[in-house]
PDB file of C-alpha atoms and ligand atoms in Angstrom:
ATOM      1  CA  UNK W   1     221.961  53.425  22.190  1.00 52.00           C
ATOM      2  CA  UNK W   2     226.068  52.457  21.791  1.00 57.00           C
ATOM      3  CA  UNK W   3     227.962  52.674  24.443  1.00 54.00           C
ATOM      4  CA  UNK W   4     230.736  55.099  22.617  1.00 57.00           C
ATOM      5  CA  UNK W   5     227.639  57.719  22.598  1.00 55.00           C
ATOM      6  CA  UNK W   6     226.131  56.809  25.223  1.00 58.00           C
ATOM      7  CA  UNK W   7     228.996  58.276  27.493  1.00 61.00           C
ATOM      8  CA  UNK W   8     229.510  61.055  25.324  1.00 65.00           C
ATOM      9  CA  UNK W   9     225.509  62.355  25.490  1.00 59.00           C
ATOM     10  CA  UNK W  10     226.220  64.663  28.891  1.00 67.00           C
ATOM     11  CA  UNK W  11     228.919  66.064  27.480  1.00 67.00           C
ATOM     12  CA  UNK W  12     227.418  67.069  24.635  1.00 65.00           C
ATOM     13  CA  UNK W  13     224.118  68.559  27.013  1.00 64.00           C
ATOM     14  CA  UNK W  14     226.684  70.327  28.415  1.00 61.00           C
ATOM     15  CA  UNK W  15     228.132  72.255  25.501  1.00 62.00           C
ATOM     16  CA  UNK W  16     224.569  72.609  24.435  1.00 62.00           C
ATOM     17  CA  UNK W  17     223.508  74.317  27.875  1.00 60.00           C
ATOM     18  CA  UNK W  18     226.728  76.152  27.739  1.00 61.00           C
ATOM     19  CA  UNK W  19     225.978  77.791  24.080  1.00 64.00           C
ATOM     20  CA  UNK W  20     222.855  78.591  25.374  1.00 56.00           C
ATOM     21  CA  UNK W  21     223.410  80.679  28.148  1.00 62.00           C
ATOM     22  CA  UNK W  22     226.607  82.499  26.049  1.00 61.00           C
ATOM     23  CA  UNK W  23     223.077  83.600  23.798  1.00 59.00           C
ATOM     24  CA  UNK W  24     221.904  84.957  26.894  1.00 60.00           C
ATOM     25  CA  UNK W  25     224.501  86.395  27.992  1.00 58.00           C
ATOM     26  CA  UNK W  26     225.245  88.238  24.872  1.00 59.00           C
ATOM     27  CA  UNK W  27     221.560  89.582  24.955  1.00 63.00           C
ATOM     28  CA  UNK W  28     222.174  90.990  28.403  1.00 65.00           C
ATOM     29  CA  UNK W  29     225.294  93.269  27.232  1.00 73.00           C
ATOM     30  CA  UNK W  30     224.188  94.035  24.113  1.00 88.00           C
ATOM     31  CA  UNK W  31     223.844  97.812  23.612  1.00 91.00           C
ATOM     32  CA  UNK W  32     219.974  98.730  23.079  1.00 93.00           C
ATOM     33  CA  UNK W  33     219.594 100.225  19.190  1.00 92.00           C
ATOM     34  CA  UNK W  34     218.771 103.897  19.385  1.00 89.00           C
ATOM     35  CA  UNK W  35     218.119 105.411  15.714  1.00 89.00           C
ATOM     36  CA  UNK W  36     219.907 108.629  17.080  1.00 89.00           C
ATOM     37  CA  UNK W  37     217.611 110.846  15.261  1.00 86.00           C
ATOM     38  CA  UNK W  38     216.565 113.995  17.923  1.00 87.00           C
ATOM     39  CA  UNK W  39     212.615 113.604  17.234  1.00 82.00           C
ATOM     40  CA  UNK W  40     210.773 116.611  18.339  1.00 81.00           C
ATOM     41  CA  UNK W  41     207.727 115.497  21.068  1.00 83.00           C
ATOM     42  CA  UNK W  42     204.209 115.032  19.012  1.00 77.00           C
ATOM     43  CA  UNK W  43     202.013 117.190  20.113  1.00 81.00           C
ATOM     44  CA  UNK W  44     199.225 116.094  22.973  1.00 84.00           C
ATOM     45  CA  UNK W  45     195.627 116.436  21.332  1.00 80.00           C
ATOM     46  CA  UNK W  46     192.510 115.594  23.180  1.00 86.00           C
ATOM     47  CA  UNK W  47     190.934 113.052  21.091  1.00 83.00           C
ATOM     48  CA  UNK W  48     187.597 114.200  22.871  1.00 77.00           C
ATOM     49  CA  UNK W  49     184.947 111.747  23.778  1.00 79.00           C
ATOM     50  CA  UNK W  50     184.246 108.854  21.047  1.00 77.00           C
ATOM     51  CA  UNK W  51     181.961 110.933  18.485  1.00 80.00           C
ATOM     52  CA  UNK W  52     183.199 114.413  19.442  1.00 87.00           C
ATOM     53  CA  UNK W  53     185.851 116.401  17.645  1.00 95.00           C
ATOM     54  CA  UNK W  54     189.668 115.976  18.451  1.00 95.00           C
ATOM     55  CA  UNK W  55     191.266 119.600  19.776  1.00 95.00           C
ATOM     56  CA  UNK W  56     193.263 120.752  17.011  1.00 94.00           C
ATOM     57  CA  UNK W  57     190.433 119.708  14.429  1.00 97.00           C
ATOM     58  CA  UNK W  58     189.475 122.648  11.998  1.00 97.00           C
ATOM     59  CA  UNK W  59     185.647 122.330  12.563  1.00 98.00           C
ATOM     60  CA  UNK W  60     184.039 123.050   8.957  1.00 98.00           C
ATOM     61  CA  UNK W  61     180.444 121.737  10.572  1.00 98.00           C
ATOM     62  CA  UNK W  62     178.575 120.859  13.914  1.00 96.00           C
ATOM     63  CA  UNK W  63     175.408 121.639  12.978  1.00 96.00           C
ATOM     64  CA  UNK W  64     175.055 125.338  12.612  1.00 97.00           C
ATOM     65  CA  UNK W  65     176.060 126.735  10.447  1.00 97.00           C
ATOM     66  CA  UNK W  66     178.250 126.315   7.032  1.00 98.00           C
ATOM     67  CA  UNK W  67     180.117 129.431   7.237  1.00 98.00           C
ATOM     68  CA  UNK W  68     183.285 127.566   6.588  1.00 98.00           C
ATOM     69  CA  UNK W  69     181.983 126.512   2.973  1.00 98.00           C
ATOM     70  CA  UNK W  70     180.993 128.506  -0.422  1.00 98.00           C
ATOM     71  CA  UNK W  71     177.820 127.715  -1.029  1.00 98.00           C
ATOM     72  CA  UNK W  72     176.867 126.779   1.882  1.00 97.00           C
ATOM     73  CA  UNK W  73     173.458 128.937   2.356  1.00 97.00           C
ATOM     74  CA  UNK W  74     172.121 126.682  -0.724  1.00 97.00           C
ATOM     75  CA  UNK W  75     172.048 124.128   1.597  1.00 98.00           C
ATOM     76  CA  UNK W  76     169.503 123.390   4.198  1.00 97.00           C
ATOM     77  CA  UNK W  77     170.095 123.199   7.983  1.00 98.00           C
ATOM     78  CA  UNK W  78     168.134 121.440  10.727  1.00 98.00           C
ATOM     79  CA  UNK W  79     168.237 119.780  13.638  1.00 97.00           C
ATOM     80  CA  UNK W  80     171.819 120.455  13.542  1.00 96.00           C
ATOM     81  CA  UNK W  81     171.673 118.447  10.226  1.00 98.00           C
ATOM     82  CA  UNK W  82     172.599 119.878   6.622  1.00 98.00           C
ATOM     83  CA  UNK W  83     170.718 118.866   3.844  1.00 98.00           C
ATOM     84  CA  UNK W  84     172.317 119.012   0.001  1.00 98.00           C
ATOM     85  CA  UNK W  85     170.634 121.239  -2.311  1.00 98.00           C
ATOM     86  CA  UNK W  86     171.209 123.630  -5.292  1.00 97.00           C
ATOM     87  CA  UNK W  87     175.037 122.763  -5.693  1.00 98.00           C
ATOM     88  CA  UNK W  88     177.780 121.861  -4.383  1.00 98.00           C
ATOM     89  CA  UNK W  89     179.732 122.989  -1.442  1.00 98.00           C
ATOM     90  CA  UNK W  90     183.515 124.103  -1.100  1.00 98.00           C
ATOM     91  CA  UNK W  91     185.710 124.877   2.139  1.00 98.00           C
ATOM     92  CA  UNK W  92     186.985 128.513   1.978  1.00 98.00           C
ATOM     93  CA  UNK W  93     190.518 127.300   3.475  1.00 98.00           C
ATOM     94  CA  UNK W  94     192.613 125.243   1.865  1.00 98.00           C
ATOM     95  CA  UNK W  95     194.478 121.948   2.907  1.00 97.00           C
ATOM     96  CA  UNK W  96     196.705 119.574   1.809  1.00 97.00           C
ATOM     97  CA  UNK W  97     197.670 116.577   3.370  1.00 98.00           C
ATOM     98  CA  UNK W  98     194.478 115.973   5.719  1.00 98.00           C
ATOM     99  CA  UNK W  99     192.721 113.570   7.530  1.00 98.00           C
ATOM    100  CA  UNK W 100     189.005 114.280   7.460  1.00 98.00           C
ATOM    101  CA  UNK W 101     185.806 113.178   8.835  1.00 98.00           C
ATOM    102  CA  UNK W 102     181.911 113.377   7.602  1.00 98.00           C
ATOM    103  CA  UNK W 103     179.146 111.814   8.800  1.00 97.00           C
ATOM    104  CA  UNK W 104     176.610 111.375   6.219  1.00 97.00           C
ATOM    105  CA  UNK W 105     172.891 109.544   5.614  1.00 97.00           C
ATOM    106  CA  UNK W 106     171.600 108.545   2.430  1.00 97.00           C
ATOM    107  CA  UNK W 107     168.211 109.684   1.798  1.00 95.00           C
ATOM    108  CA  UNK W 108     165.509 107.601   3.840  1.00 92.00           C
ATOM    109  CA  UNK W 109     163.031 107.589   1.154  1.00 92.00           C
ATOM    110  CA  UNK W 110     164.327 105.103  -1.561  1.00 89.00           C
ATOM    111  CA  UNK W 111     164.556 106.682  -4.986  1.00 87.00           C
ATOM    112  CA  UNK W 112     166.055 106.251  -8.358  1.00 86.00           C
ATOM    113  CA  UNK W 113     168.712 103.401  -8.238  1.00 90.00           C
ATOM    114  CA  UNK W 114     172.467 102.387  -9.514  1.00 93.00           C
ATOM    115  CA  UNK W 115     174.002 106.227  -9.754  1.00 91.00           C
ATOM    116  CA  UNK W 116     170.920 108.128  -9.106  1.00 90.00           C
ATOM    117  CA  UNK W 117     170.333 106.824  -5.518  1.00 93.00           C
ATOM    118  CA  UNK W 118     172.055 108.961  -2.893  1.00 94.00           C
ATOM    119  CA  UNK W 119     174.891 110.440  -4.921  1.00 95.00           C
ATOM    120  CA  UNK W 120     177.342 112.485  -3.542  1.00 97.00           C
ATOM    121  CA  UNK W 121     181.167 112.876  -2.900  1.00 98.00           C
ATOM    122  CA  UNK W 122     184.018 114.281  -0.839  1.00 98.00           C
ATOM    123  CA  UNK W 123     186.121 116.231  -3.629  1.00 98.00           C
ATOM    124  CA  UNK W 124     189.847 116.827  -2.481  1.00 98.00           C
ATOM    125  CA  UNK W 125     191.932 119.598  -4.515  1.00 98.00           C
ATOM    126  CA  UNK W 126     188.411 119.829  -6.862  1.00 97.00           C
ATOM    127  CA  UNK W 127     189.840 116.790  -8.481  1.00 98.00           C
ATOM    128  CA  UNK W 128     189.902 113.663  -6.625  1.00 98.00           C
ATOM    129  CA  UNK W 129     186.365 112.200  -5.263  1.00 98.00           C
ATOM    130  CA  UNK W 130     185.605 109.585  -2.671  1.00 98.00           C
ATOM    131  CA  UNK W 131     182.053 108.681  -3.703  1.00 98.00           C
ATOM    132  CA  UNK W 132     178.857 109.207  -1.289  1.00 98.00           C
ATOM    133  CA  UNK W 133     175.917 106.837  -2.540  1.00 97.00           C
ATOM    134  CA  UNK W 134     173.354 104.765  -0.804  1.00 97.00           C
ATOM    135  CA  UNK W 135     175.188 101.735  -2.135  1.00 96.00           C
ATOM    136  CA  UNK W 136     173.093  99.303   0.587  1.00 94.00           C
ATOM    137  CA  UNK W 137     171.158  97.061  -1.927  1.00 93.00           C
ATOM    138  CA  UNK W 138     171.713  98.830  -4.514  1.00 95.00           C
ATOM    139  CA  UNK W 139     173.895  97.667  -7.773  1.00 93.00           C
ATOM    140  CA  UNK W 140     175.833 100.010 -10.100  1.00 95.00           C
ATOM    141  CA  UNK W 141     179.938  99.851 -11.111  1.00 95.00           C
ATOM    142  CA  UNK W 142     181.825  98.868  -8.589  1.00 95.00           C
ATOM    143  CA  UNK W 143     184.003 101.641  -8.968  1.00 95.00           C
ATOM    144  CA  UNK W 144     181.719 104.013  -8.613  1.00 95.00           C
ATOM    145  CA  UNK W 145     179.800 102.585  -5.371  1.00 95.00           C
ATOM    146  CA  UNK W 146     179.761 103.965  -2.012  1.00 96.00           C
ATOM    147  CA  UNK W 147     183.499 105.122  -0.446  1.00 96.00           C
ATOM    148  CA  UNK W 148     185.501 103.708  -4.012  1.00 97.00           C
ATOM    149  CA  UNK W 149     187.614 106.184  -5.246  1.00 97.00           C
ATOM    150  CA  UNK W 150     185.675 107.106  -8.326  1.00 96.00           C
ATOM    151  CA  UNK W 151     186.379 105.152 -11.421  1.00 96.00           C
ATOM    152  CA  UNK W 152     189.624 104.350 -10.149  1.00 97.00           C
ATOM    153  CA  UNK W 153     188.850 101.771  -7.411  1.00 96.00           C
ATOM    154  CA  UNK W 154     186.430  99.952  -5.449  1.00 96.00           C
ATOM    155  CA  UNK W 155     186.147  99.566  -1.637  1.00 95.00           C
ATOM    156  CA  UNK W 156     187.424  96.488   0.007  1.00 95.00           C
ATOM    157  CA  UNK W 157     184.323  95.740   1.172  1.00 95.00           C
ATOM    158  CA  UNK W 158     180.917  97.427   1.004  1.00 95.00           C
ATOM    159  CA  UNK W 159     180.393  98.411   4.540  1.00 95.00           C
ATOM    160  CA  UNK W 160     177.495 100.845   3.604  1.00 94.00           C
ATOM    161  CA  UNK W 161     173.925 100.824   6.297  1.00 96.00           C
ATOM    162  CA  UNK W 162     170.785 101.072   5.369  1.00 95.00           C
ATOM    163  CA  UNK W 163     169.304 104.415   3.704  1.00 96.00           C
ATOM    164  CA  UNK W 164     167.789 106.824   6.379  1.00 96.00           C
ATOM    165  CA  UNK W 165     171.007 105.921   8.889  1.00 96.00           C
ATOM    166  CA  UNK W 166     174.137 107.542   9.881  1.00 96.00           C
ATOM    167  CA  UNK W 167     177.682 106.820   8.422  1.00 96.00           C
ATOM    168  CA  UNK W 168     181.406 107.841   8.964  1.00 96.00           C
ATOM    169  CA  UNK W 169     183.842 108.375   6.372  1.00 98.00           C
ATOM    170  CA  UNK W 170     187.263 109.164   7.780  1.00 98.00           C
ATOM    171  CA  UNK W 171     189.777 109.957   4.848  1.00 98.00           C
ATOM    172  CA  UNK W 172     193.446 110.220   5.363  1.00 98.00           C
ATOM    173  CA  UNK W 173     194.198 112.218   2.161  1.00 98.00           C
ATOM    174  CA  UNK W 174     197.853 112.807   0.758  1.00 98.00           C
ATOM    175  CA  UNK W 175     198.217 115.199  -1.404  1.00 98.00           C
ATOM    176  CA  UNK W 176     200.356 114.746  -4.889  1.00 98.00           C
ATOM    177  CA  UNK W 177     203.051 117.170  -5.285  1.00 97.00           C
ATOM    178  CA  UNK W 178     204.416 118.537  -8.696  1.00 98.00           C
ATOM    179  CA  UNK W 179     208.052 119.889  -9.683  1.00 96.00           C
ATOM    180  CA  UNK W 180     208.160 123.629 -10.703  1.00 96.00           C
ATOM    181  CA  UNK W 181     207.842 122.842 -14.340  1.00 97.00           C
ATOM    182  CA  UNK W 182     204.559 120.682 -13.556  1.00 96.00           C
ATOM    183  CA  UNK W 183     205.840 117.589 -13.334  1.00 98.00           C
ATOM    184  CA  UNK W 184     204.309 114.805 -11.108  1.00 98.00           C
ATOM    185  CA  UNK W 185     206.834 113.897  -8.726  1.00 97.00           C
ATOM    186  CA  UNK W 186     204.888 112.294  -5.618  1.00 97.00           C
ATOM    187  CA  UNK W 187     201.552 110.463  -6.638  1.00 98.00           C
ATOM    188  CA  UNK W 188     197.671 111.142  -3.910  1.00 98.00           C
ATOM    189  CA  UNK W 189     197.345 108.564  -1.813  1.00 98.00           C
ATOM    190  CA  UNK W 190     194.173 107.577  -0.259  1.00 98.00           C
ATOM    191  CA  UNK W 191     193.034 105.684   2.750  1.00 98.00           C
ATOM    192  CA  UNK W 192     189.163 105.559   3.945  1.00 98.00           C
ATOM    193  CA  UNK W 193     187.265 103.937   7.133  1.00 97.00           C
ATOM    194  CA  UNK W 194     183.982 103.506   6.707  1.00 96.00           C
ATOM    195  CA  UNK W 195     182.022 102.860   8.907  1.00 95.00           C
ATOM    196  CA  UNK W 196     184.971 101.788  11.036  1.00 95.00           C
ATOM    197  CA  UNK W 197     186.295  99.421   8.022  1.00 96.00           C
ATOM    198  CA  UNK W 198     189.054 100.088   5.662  1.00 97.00           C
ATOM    199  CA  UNK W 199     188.011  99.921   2.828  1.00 96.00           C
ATOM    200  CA  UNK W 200     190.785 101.863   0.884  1.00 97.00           C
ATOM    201  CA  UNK W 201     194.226 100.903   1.953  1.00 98.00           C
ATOM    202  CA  UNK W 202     196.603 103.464   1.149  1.00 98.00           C
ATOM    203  CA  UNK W 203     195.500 103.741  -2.639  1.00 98.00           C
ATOM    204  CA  UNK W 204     198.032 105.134  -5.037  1.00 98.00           C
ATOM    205  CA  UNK W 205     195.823 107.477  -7.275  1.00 98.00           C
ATOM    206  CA  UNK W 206     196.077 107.281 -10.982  1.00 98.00           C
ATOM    207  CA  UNK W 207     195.358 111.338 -11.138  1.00 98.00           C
ATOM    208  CA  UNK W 208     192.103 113.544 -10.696  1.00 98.00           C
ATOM    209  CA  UNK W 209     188.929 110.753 -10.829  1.00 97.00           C
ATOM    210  CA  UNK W 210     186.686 112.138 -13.626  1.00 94.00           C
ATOM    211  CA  UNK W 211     182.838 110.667 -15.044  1.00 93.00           C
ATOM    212  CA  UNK W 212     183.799 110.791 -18.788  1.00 94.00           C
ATOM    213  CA  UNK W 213     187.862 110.722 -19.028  1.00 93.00           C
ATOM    214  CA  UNK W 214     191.412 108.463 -18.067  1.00 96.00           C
ATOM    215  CA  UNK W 215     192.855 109.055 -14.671  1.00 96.00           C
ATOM    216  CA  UNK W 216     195.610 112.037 -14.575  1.00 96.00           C
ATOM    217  CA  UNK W 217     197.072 114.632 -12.966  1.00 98.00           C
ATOM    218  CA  UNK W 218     197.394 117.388 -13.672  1.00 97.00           C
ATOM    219  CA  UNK W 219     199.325 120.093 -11.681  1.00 98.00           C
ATOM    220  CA  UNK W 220     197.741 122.088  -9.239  1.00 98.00           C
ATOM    221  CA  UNK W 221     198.637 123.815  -5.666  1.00 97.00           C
ATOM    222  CA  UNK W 222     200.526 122.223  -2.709  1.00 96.00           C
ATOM    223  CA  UNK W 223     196.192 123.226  -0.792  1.00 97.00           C
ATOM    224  CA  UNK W 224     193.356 123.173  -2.167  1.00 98.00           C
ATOM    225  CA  UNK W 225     189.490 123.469  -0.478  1.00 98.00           C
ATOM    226  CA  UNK W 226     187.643 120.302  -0.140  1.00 98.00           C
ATOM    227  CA  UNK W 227     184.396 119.892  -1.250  1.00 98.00           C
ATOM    228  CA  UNK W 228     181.529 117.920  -0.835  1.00 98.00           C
ATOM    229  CA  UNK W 229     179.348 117.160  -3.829  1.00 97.00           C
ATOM    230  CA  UNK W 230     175.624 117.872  -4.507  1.00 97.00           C
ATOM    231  CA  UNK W 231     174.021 115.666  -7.414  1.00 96.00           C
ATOM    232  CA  UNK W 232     170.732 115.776  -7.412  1.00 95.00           C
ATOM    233  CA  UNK W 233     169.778 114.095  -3.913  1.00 96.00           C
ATOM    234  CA  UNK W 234     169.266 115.341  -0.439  1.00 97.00           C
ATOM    235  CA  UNK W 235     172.069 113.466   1.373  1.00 98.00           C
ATOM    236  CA  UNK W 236     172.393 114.800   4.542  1.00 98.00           C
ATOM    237  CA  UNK W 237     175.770 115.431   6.362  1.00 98.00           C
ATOM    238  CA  UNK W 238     176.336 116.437  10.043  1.00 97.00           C
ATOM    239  CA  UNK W 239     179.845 116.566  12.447  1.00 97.00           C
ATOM    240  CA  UNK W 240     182.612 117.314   9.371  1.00 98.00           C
ATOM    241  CA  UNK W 241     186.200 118.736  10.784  1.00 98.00           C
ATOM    242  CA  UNK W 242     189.138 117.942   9.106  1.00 98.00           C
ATOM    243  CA  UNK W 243     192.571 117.768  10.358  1.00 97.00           C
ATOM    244  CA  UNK W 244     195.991 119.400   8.688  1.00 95.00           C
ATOM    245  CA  UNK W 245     198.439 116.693   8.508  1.00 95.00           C
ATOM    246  CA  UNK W 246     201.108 118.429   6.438  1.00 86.00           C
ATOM    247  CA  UNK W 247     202.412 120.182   9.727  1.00 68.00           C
ATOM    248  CA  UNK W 248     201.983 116.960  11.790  1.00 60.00           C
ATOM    249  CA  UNK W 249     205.014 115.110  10.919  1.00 65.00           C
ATOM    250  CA  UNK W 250     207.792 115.659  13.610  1.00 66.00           C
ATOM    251  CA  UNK W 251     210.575 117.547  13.306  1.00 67.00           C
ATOM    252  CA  UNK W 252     213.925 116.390  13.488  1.00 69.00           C
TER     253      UNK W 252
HETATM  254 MG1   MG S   1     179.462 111.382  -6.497  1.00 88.08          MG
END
């Protein structure tokens, strides 16, 4: 090392040490950020026990009965379990924004395959469907296999069990909103665990999910009922409550 630097390297640790601890120094009298914004306190819900139903859930079934649905007494109940059959089902309230949860079991019997095996769906605003189908080992479109949002996306992964066993769906829906002349101004967004995996990430929806037409929206109410889908199969369902998220956000 020269000698010219040589003398000049403490000074120079110096002025290094010393720029240092000015950093510090300006962290410890900096004022902490605070947005400012008066946020009302979110509410305190019991989430209940892992597998039970959160306080402020609307309960629409725990096994017995499905007073809380149209067409429910088509369907059969046992064991605490419903049982699809005759048609469809449909919530008599209506929601918007929601996050819901079914459990549901394709059936244990293998039958039929690709569409025909287990088919089912949870129907927001009658228009757009998360699909319900024993997609374990079984091959069909991939937008149209178990928890894809029907012919408009597939799941990130296929996280379906086996036929005969339980599975969650939970489904943060968002509703779309329209301008008073009809107008779409805010698309649906959709995200869905199943089975404890995402498997829809906040999906944009391209309108109401239909079998034989193009994604679109058309308008519609701010709620809607939910539905769940019959289509030929006995899937059975058990522990569905849903929770209204459109009077969730705080308050400012
Ligand atoms: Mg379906």
């Amino acid at each position: 090392m020269p000698v010219a630097f040589r003398n000049k390297l403490p000074l120079a640790l110096l002025v290094a040490a010393l720029a240092v601890s000015a950093v510090g120094l300006v962290r410890v009298f900096a004022d902490e950020y605070k947005s400012g914004i008066p946020w009302s306190e979110p509410r305190v819900i019991d989430p209940g026990a892992s597998g039970s139903v959160p306080s402020d859930a609307v309960v629409l079934f725990d096994g017995d009965n499905l007073d809380a649905w149209r067409g429910g007494n088509r369907w059969k109940i046992e064991d605490g379990v419903a049982t699809a059959s005759g048609g469809g089902i449909t919530t008599k309230q209506s929601f918007g924004d929601v996050q819901f949860h079914v459990e549901w079991a394709a059936p244990e019997k293998v039958t039929g395959s690709g569409q025909g095996r287990g088919n089912s769906g949870v129907y927001f605003m009658g228009a757009y469907e998360v699909q319900i189908l024993d997609s374990y080992d079984n091959k069909t479109y991939f937008d149209g296999q178990a928890a894809s949002i029907y012919k408009q996306h597939p799941p990130l992964v296929n996280a379906c069990r086996k036929p005969g066993e339980w599975q969650t769906f939970d489904i943060i829906f968002k509703a779309p909103k329209f301008d008073a002349d009809g107008k779409l101004v805010k698309p649906a967004y959709m995200t869905v665990i199943h089975n404890g995996l995402c498997v829809q990430n906040n999906f944009e929806l391209l309108g109401g999910t239909s079998w034989d037409m193009a994604p679109k929206y058309t308008a519609h109410a701010d709620k809607l009922p939910i539905s769940i889908q019959f289509h030929g199969n006995p899937v059975k369902f058990r522990n569905i409550w849903v929770r209204d998220l459109t009077t969730e956000e705080p308050t400012k």
